[in-house]
Amino acid sequence: ASRIANLAVTSYRNSRRGGRDLGTIYREMDQVVADAFGEGTFVTGHLAELDTESGLLTVLNAGHPRPLLIRDGSMHILEFEPAAPVGLGFVDAEATQLRLEPGDAVVILSDGVIEARAAGGDIFGVERVGDLAVRALAAGETIPETVRRLIHSVIDHRGIALEDDATLLLCCWHRR
């Protein structure tokens, strides 16, 4: 798994440094992973760019849950259509764009966050992530503290070691 992820990240960096758009980066990553590891091997991820001047967020979701938008004290699931994971062979995909408003926060996460199961079978879920993020940000928590609390909530909910990766990124945009 680490070799596949390393190859995907290296391909991403090479394409990004070449000035390619997210769709091209995705296709190049897909081809590199498919060529190196063959059929059935893949890696998931989010490719994203944020124009910090205008607030324009561009996302290409490769096999993860949809990102969450925290705006005006409520959570919205962003309708970014997921593409296939990277490495399944040439698959066309389009990036989606959203113009953020000052104070908006975006939560990008892996399925390991929302699918973490408690001993009784209850999953952590998207609504719980959104609710915790909304409350923490409304209370004035810093971004690092909000992420720390979210991850600890997932771990506490699970009660034992996580079965899957639990990756979470929170970014907030403020006009300069």
Coordinates of N, CA and C in Angstrom, one line a residue:
A1 N 0.8 -1.2 0.0 CA 0.0 0.0 0.0 C 0.9 1.3 0.0
S2 N 2.0 1.2 0.8 CA 2.8 2.4 0.8 C 3.5 2.7 -0.5
R3 N 3.9 1.6 -1.2 CA 4.5 1.8 -2.6 C 3.5 2.4 -3.5
I4 N 2.2 2.0 -3.5 CA 1.2 2.5 -4.4 C 1.0 4.0 -4.1
A5 N 0.8 4.3 -2.8 CA 0.6 5.7 -2.4 C 1.8 6.6 -2.7
N6 N 3.0 6.1 -2.5 CA 4.2 6.9 -2.8 C 4.2 7.2 -4.3
L7 N 3.9 6.2 -5.2 CA 4.0 6.4 -6.6 C 2.9 7.4 -7.0
A8 N 1.7 7.3 -6.5 CA 0.6 8.2 -6.8 C 1.0 9.7 -6.4
V9 N 1.6 9.8 -5.2 CA 2.0 11.2 -4.8 C 3.1 11.7 -5.6
T10 N 4.0 10.9 -6.0 CA 5.2 11.3 -6.8 C 4.6 11.7 -8.2
S11 N 3.7 11.0 -8.8 CA 3.1 11.3 -10.0 C 2.3 12.6 -9.9
Y12 N 1.6 12.8 -8.8 CA 0.9 14.0 -8.6 C 1.8 15.2 -8.6
R13 N 2.9 15.1 -7.8 CA 3.8 16.2 -7.7 C 4.5 16.6 -9.1
N14 N 4.8 15.5 -9.8 CA 5.4 15.8 -11.1 C 4.4 16.5 -12.0
S15 N 3.2 16.1 -12.1 CA 2.2 16.7 -12.9 C 1.9 18.1 -12.5
R16 N 1.8 18.3 -11.2 CA 1.5 19.6 -10.6 C 2.6 20.6 -11.0
R17 N 3.8 20.2 -10.8 CA 5.0 21.0 -11.1 C 5.0 21.3 -12.6
G18 N 4.4 20.5 -13.4 CA 4.4 20.7 -14.9 C 3.2 21.6 -15.2
G19 N 2.5 22.1 -14.2 CA 1.4 23.1 -14.5 C 0.1 22.5 -15.0
R20 N -0.1 21.2 -14.8 CA -1.3 20.6 -15.4 C -2.5 20.9 -14.5
D21 N -3.7 20.8 -15.1 CA -4.9 21.0 -14.4 C -5.3 19.7 -13.6
L22 N -6.2 19.7 -12.7 CA -6.5 18.6 -11.9 C -7.0 17.4 -12.7
G23 N -7.8 17.6 -13.7 CA -8.2 16.5 -14.6 C -7.1 15.7 -15.2
T24 N -6.1 16.5 -15.7 CA -4.9 15.9 -16.3 C -4.0 15.2 -15.3
I25 N -3.9 15.8 -14.1 CA -3.1 15.2 -13.1 C -3.7 13.9 -12.7
Y26 N -5.1 13.9 -12.5 CA -5.8 12.6 -12.2 C -5.5 11.5 -13.2
R27 N -5.7 11.9 -14.5 CA -5.5 10.9 -15.6 C -4.0 10.4 -15.6
E28 N -3.0 11.3 -15.4 CA -1.6 10.8 -15.4 C -1.3 9.9 -14.2
M29 N -1.9 10.3 -13.0 CA -1.7 9.4 -11.8 C -2.3 8.1 -12.1
D30 N -3.5 8.1 -12.6 CA -4.3 6.8 -12.9 C -3.4 5.9 -13.8
Q31 N -2.9 6.5 -14.8 CA -2.1 5.7 -15.8 C -0.8 5.1 -15.2
V32 N -0.1 6.0 -14.4 CA 1.1 5.5 -13.8 C 0.9 4.4 -12.8
V33 N -0.2 4.5 -12.0 CA -0.5 3.5 -11.0 C -0.9 2.2 -11.7
A34 N -1.8 2.3 -12.7 CA -2.2 1.1 -13.5 C -1.1 0.4 -14.2
D35 N -0.2 1.2 -14.8 CA 1.0 0.6 -15.5 C 1.9 -0.1 -14.5
A36 N 2.1 0.5 -13.3 CA 3.1 -0.1 -12.4 C 2.5 -1.3 -11.6
F37 N 1.2 -1.3 -11.3 CA 0.7 -2.3 -10.4 C -0.4 -3.2 -11.0
G38 N -0.9 -2.9 -12.2 CA -1.8 -3.7 -12.9 C -3.2 -3.6 -12.4
E39 N -4.1 -4.5 -12.9 CA -5.5 -4.4 -12.7 C -5.8 -4.7 -11.2
G40 N -6.8 -3.9 -10.7 CA -7.3 -4.1 -9.4 C -6.6 -3.4 -8.3
T41 N -5.5 -2.7 -8.6 CA -4.8 -2.0 -7.6 C -5.1 -0.5 -7.7
F42 N -5.4 0.1 -6.6 CA -5.9 1.5 -6.7 C -5.5 2.3 -5.4
V43 N -5.7 3.6 -5.5 CA -5.5 4.5 -4.3 C -6.6 5.5 -4.4
T44 N -7.1 5.9 -3.3 CA -8.1 7.0 -3.3 C -7.5 8.3 -2.9
G45 N -8.2 9.4 -3.1 CA -7.7 10.7 -2.7 C -8.6 11.8 -3.2
H46 N -8.3 13.0 -2.7 CA -8.9 14.2 -3.2 C -7.8 15.1 -3.8
L47 N -8.0 15.6 -4.9 CA -7.1 16.5 -5.6 C -7.8 17.9 -5.5
A48 N -7.2 18.9 -4.9 CA -7.9 20.2 -4.7 C -6.9 21.3 -4.9
E49 N -7.5 22.4 -5.3 CA -6.8 23.7 -5.4 C -7.7 24.8 -4.8
L50 N -7.1 25.7 -4.0 CA -7.9 26.8 -3.5 C -7.2 28.1 -3.9
D51 N -7.8 28.9 -4.6 CA -7.3 30.2 -5.0 C -7.6 31.1 -3.7
T52 N -6.5 31.4 -3.0 CA -6.7 32.1 -1.7 C -7.1 33.6 -1.9
E53 N -6.9 34.1 -3.1 CA -7.4 35.5 -3.3 C -8.9 35.5 -3.6
S54 N -9.4 34.6 -4.4 CA -10.8 34.7 -4.8 C -11.7 33.7 -4.0
G55 N -11.1 32.7 -3.4 CA -12.0 31.7 -2.7 C -12.5 30.6 -3.6
L56 N -12.0 30.6 -4.8 CA -12.4 29.5 -5.8 C -11.8 28.2 -5.4
L57 N -12.6 27.2 -5.0 CA -12.1 25.9 -4.7 C -12.4 25.0 -5.8
T58 N -11.4 24.2 -6.3 CA -11.6 23.2 -7.3 C -11.2 21.9 -6.7
V59 N -12.1 20.9 -6.9 CA -11.9 19.6 -6.2 C -12.2 18.5 -7.3
L60 N -11.3 17.5 -7.3 CA -11.5 16.3 -8.0 C -11.4 15.1 -7.0
N61 N -12.5 14.5 -6.7 CA -12.6 13.5 -5.7 C -12.4 12.1 -6.3
A62 N -11.4 11.4 -5.9 CA -11.1 10.1 -6.5 C -11.4 9.0 -5.5
G63 N -12.7 8.7 -5.3 CA -13.1 7.6 -4.5 C -13.3 7.8 -3.0
H64 N -13.4 9.0 -2.6 CA -13.7 9.4 -1.2 C -15.1 9.9 -0.9
P65 N -15.5 10.0 0.3 CA -16.8 10.7 0.6 C -16.7 12.1 0.1
R66 N -17.9 12.7 -0.2 CA -18.0 14.1 -0.6 C -17.5 15.0 0.5
P67 N -16.8 16.1 0.2 CA -16.4 17.1 1.2 C -17.6 17.7 1.8
L68 N -17.4 18.3 3.0 CA -18.5 19.0 3.7 C -18.2 20.5 3.7
L69 N -19.2 21.3 3.5 CA -19.1 22.8 3.6 C -19.7 23.3 4.9
I70 N -19.0 24.0 5.7 CA -19.6 24.7 6.9 C -19.8 26.1 6.5
R71 N -21.0 26.6 6.4 CA -21.3 27.9 6.0 C -22.5 28.4 6.9
D72 N -22.3 29.6 7.5 CA -23.3 30.3 8.3 C -23.9 29.3 9.4
G73 N -23.0 28.6 10.0 CA -23.4 27.7 11.1 C -24.1 26.5 10.8
S74 N -24.1 26.0 9.5 CA -24.7 24.8 9.2 C -23.8 24.0 8.2
M75 N -24.0 22.7 8.1 CA -23.2 21.8 7.3 C -24.0 21.4 6.1
H76 N -23.2 21.4 4.9 CA -23.8 21.0 3.7 C -22.8 20.0 3.0
I77 N -23.4 18.9 2.5 CA -22.5 17.9 1.8 C -22.4 18.5 0.4
L78 N -21.1 18.7 -0.1 CA -20.9 19.2 -1.4 C -21.2 18.2 -2.5
E79 N -21.8 18.6 -3.5 CA -22.2 17.7 -4.6 C -21.1 17.5 -5.6
F80 N -19.9 17.2 -5.2 CA -18.8 16.9 -6.0 C -18.9 15.5 -6.4
E81 N -19.2 15.2 -7.6 CA -19.3 13.8 -8.1 C -18.0 13.0 -7.9
P82 N -18.0 12.0 -7.2 CA -16.7 11.2 -7.1 C -16.3 10.5 -8.4
A83 N -15.0 10.6 -8.7 CA -14.5 9.8 -9.8 C -14.0 8.5 -9.2
A84 N -13.6 7.6 -10.1 CA -13.1 6.3 -9.7 C -11.7 6.5 -9.0
P85 N -11.4 5.6 -8.1 CA -10.1 5.7 -7.5 C -9.0 5.7 -8.6
V86 N -7.8 6.2 -8.2 CA -6.7 6.2 -9.1 C -6.1 4.8 -9.3
G87 N -5.8 4.4 -10.5 CA -5.2 3.2 -10.8 C -6.0 2.1 -11.5
L88 N -7.3 2.4 -11.7 CA -8.2 1.4 -12.3 C -8.2 1.4 -13.8
G89 N -7.3 2.2 -14.4 CA -7.2 2.3 -15.8 C -7.8 3.6 -16.3
F90 N -7.4 4.1 -17.4 CA -7.8 5.4 -17.9 C -9.3 5.7 -17.7
V91 N -9.6 6.6 -16.8 CA -11.0 7.0 -16.5 C -11.1 8.5 -16.6
D92 N -12.0 9.0 -17.4 CA -12.1 10.5 -17.5 C -12.8 11.0 -16.2
A93 N -12.4 12.2 -15.8 CA -13.0 12.8 -14.6 C -13.0 14.3 -14.7
E94 N -13.9 14.9 -14.2 CA -14.0 16.4 -14.2 C -13.9 16.9 -12.8
A95 N -13.1 18.0 -12.6 CA -13.0 18.7 -11.4 C -14.3 19.6 -11.2
T96 N -14.7 19.8 -10.0 CA -15.9 20.6 -9.7 C -15.4 21.9 -9.0
Q97 N -16.0 23.0 -9.2 CA -15.6 24.3 -8.6 C -16.7 24.8 -7.7
L98 N -16.3 25.5 -6.7 CA -17.2 26.2 -5.8 C -16.5 27.4 -5.3
R99 N -17.3 28.5 -5.3 CA -16.7 29.8 -4.8 C -17.1 29.9 -3.3
L100 N -16.0 29.9 -2.5 CA -16.2 30.0 -1.1 C -16.6 31.4 -0.7
E101 N -17.3 31.6 0.4 CA -17.6 32.9 1.0 C -16.7 33.1 2.2
P102 N -16.4 34.3 2.5 CA -15.5 34.6 3.7 C -16.1 33.9 4.9
G103 N -15.2 33.2 5.6 CA -15.7 32.4 6.8 C -16.1 31.0 6.6
D104 N -16.2 30.6 5.3 CA -16.6 29.2 5.0 C -15.4 28.3 5.4
A105 N -15.8 27.1 5.8 CA -14.9 26.0 6.1 C -15.2 24.8 5.3
V106 N -14.2 24.1 4.8 CA -14.4 22.8 4.1 C -13.7 21.7 4.8
V107 N -14.5 20.6 5.0 CA -13.9 19.4 5.6 C -13.8 18.4 4.5
I108 N -12.5 17.9 4.3 CA -12.3 16.9 3.3 C -11.8 15.7 4.1
L109 N -12.5 14.5 3.9 CA -12.2 13.4 4.8 C -12.2 12.1 4.0
S110 N -11.7 11.1 4.7 CA -11.7 9.7 4.1 C -12.8 8.9 4.7
D111 N -13.2 7.8 4.1 CA -14.3 7.0 4.6 C -14.0 6.4 6.0
G112 N -12.7 6.3 6.3 CA -12.4 5.8 7.7 C -12.9 6.6 8.8
V113 N -13.2 7.9 8.5 CA -13.7 8.8 9.5 C -15.2 8.5 9.7
I114 N -16.0 8.5 8.6 CA -17.4 8.4 8.8 C -17.9 6.9 9.0
E115 N -17.0 6.0 8.6 CA -17.4 4.6 8.7 C -16.9 3.9 10.0
A116 N -16.2 4.7 10.9 CA -15.7 4.1 12.1 C -16.9 3.6 12.9
R117 N -16.9 2.3 13.3 CA -18.0 1.7 14.1 C -17.7 1.5 15.5
A118 N -18.7 1.9 16.3 CA -18.6 1.6 17.8 C -18.9 0.1 18.0
A119 N -18.6 -0.4 19.2 CA -18.8 -1.8 19.5 C -20.2 -2.3 19.2
G120 N -21.2 -1.4 19.3 CA -22.6 -1.8 19.1 C -23.0 -1.7 17.6
G121 N -22.0 -1.3 16.7 CA -22.3 -1.2 15.3 C -22.7 0.1 14.8
D122 N -22.9 1.1 15.7 CA -23.2 2.5 15.2 C -22.0 3.1 14.5
I123 N -22.3 3.6 13.3 CA -21.2 4.3 12.6 C -21.1 5.7 13.0
F124 N -19.9 6.3 12.9 CA -19.7 7.7 13.3 C -20.5 8.6 12.4
G125 N -20.5 8.5 11.1 CA -21.4 9.2 10.2 C -21.0 10.6 9.9
V126 N -21.5 11.1 8.7 CA -21.3 12.4 8.2 C -21.9 13.5 9.1
E127 N -23.1 13.2 9.5 CA -23.9 14.2 10.3 C -23.1 14.5 11.6
R128 N -22.5 13.5 12.2 CA -21.7 13.7 13.5 C -20.5 14.6 13.2
V129 N -19.8 14.3 12.1 CA -18.6 15.1 11.7 C -19.1 16.6 11.5
G130 N -20.1 16.8 10.7 CA -20.6 18.1 10.5 C -21.0 18.8 11.7
D131 N -21.8 18.2 12.6 CA -22.2 18.8 13.8 C -21.1 19.2 14.7
L132 N -20.1 18.3 14.9 CA -18.9 18.6 15.7 C -18.1 19.8 15.1
A133 N -18.0 19.8 13.8 CA -17.2 20.9 13.2 C -18.0 22.2 13.3
V134 N -19.3 22.2 13.1 CA -20.1 23.4 13.2 C -20.0 24.0 14.6
R135 N -20.2 23.1 15.6 CA -20.1 23.6 17.0 C -18.8 24.1 17.4
A136 N -17.7 23.4 17.0 CA -16.4 23.9 17.4 C -16.0 25.2 16.8
L137 N -16.3 25.4 15.5 CA -16.0 26.6 14.8 C -16.9 27.8 15.3
A138 N -18.2 27.5 15.7 CA -19.0 28.5 16.2 C -18.5 29.0 17.6
A139 N -17.9 28.0 18.3 CA -17.4 28.4 19.6 C -16.0 29.1 19.6
G140 N -15.5 29.3 18.3 CA -14.2 30.0 18.2 C -13.0 29.2 18.3
E141 N -13.2 27.8 18.2 CA -12.0 26.9 18.3 C -11.1 27.2 17.1
T142 N -9.8 27.0 17.3 CA -8.9 27.1 16.2 C -9.0 25.9 15.3
I143 N -8.5 26.0 14.1 CA -8.6 24.9 13.1 C -7.9 23.7 13.6
P144 N -6.6 23.8 14.1 CA -5.9 22.6 14.6 C -6.7 22.0 15.8
E145 N -7.3 22.8 16.7 CA -8.0 22.3 17.8 C -9.3 21.6 17.4
T146 N -9.9 22.1 16.4 CA -11.2 21.5 15.8 C -10.8 20.2 15.2
V147 N -9.8 20.1 14.4 CA -9.4 18.8 13.8 C -9.0 17.8 14.9
R148 N -8.2 18.3 15.9 CA -7.8 17.4 17.0 C -9.1 16.8 17.7
R149 N -10.0 17.6 18.0 CA -11.3 17.2 18.6 C -12.1 16.2 17.8
L150 N -12.1 16.5 16.5 CA -12.8 15.6 15.6 C -12.2 14.2 15.5
I151 N -10.9 14.2 15.4 CA -10.2 12.9 15.3 C -10.3 12.1 16.6
H152 N -10.2 12.8 17.8 CA -10.4 12.2 19.0 C -11.8 11.7 19.2
S153 N -12.8 12.3 18.7 CA -14.1 11.9 18.8 C -14.3 10.6 18.0
V154 N -13.7 10.5 16.8 CA -13.7 9.3 16.0 C -13.1 8.1 16.8
I155 N -11.9 8.3 17.3 CA -11.2 7.3 18.1 C -12.0 6.9 19.3
D156 N -12.6 7.9 20.0 CA -13.4 7.5 21.2 C -14.6 6.8 20.8
H157 N -15.3 7.2 19.7 CA -16.5 6.5 19.2 C -16.1 5.0 18.9
R158 N -15.0 4.8 18.3 CA -14.6 3.4 17.9 C -14.3 2.6 19.2
G159 N -13.6 3.2 20.1 CA -13.3 2.5 21.4 C -12.1 1.6 21.3
I160 N -11.8 1.1 20.1 CA -10.6 0.3 19.9 C -9.9 0.9 18.7
A161 N -8.8 0.2 18.3 CA -8.0 0.7 17.2 C -8.9 0.8 15.9
L162 N -8.6 1.8 15.1 CA -9.4 2.0 13.9 C -9.0 0.9 12.9
E163 N -10.1 0.5 12.1 CA -9.8 -0.6 11.1 C -9.4 0.0 9.8
D164 N -9.6 1.3 9.6 CA -9.3 1.9 8.3 C -8.6 3.3 8.6
D165 N -8.0 3.8 7.5 CA -7.4 5.1 7.7 C -8.5 6.1 8.0
A166 N -8.2 7.1 8.8 CA -9.1 8.1 9.2 C -8.4 9.5 9.0
T167 N -8.6 10.0 7.8 CA -7.9 11.2 7.4 C -8.9 12.3 7.3
L168 N -8.5 13.5 7.8 CA -9.4 14.6 7.8 C -8.6 15.9 7.6
L169 N -9.1 16.8 6.7 CA -8.5 18.1 6.5 C -9.6 19.1 6.6
L170 N -9.3 20.2 7.3 CA -10.2 21.3 7.5 C -9.5 22.5 7.1
C171 N -10.1 23.2 6.1 CA -9.6 24.5 5.8 C -10.7 25.6 5.8
C172 N -10.3 26.8 6.3 CA -11.2 27.9 6.4 C -10.7 29.0 5.5
W173 N -11.6 29.7 4.8 CA -11.2 30.7 3.9 C -11.7 32.1 4.4
H174 N -10.8 33.0 4.4 CA -11.1 34.4 4.8 C -10.5 35.3 3.7
R175 N -11.3 36.2 3.3 CA -10.8 37.2 2.3 C -9.7 38.0 2.9
R176 N -8.6 38.3 2.2 CA -7.5 39.1 2.7 C -8.0 40.5 2.9

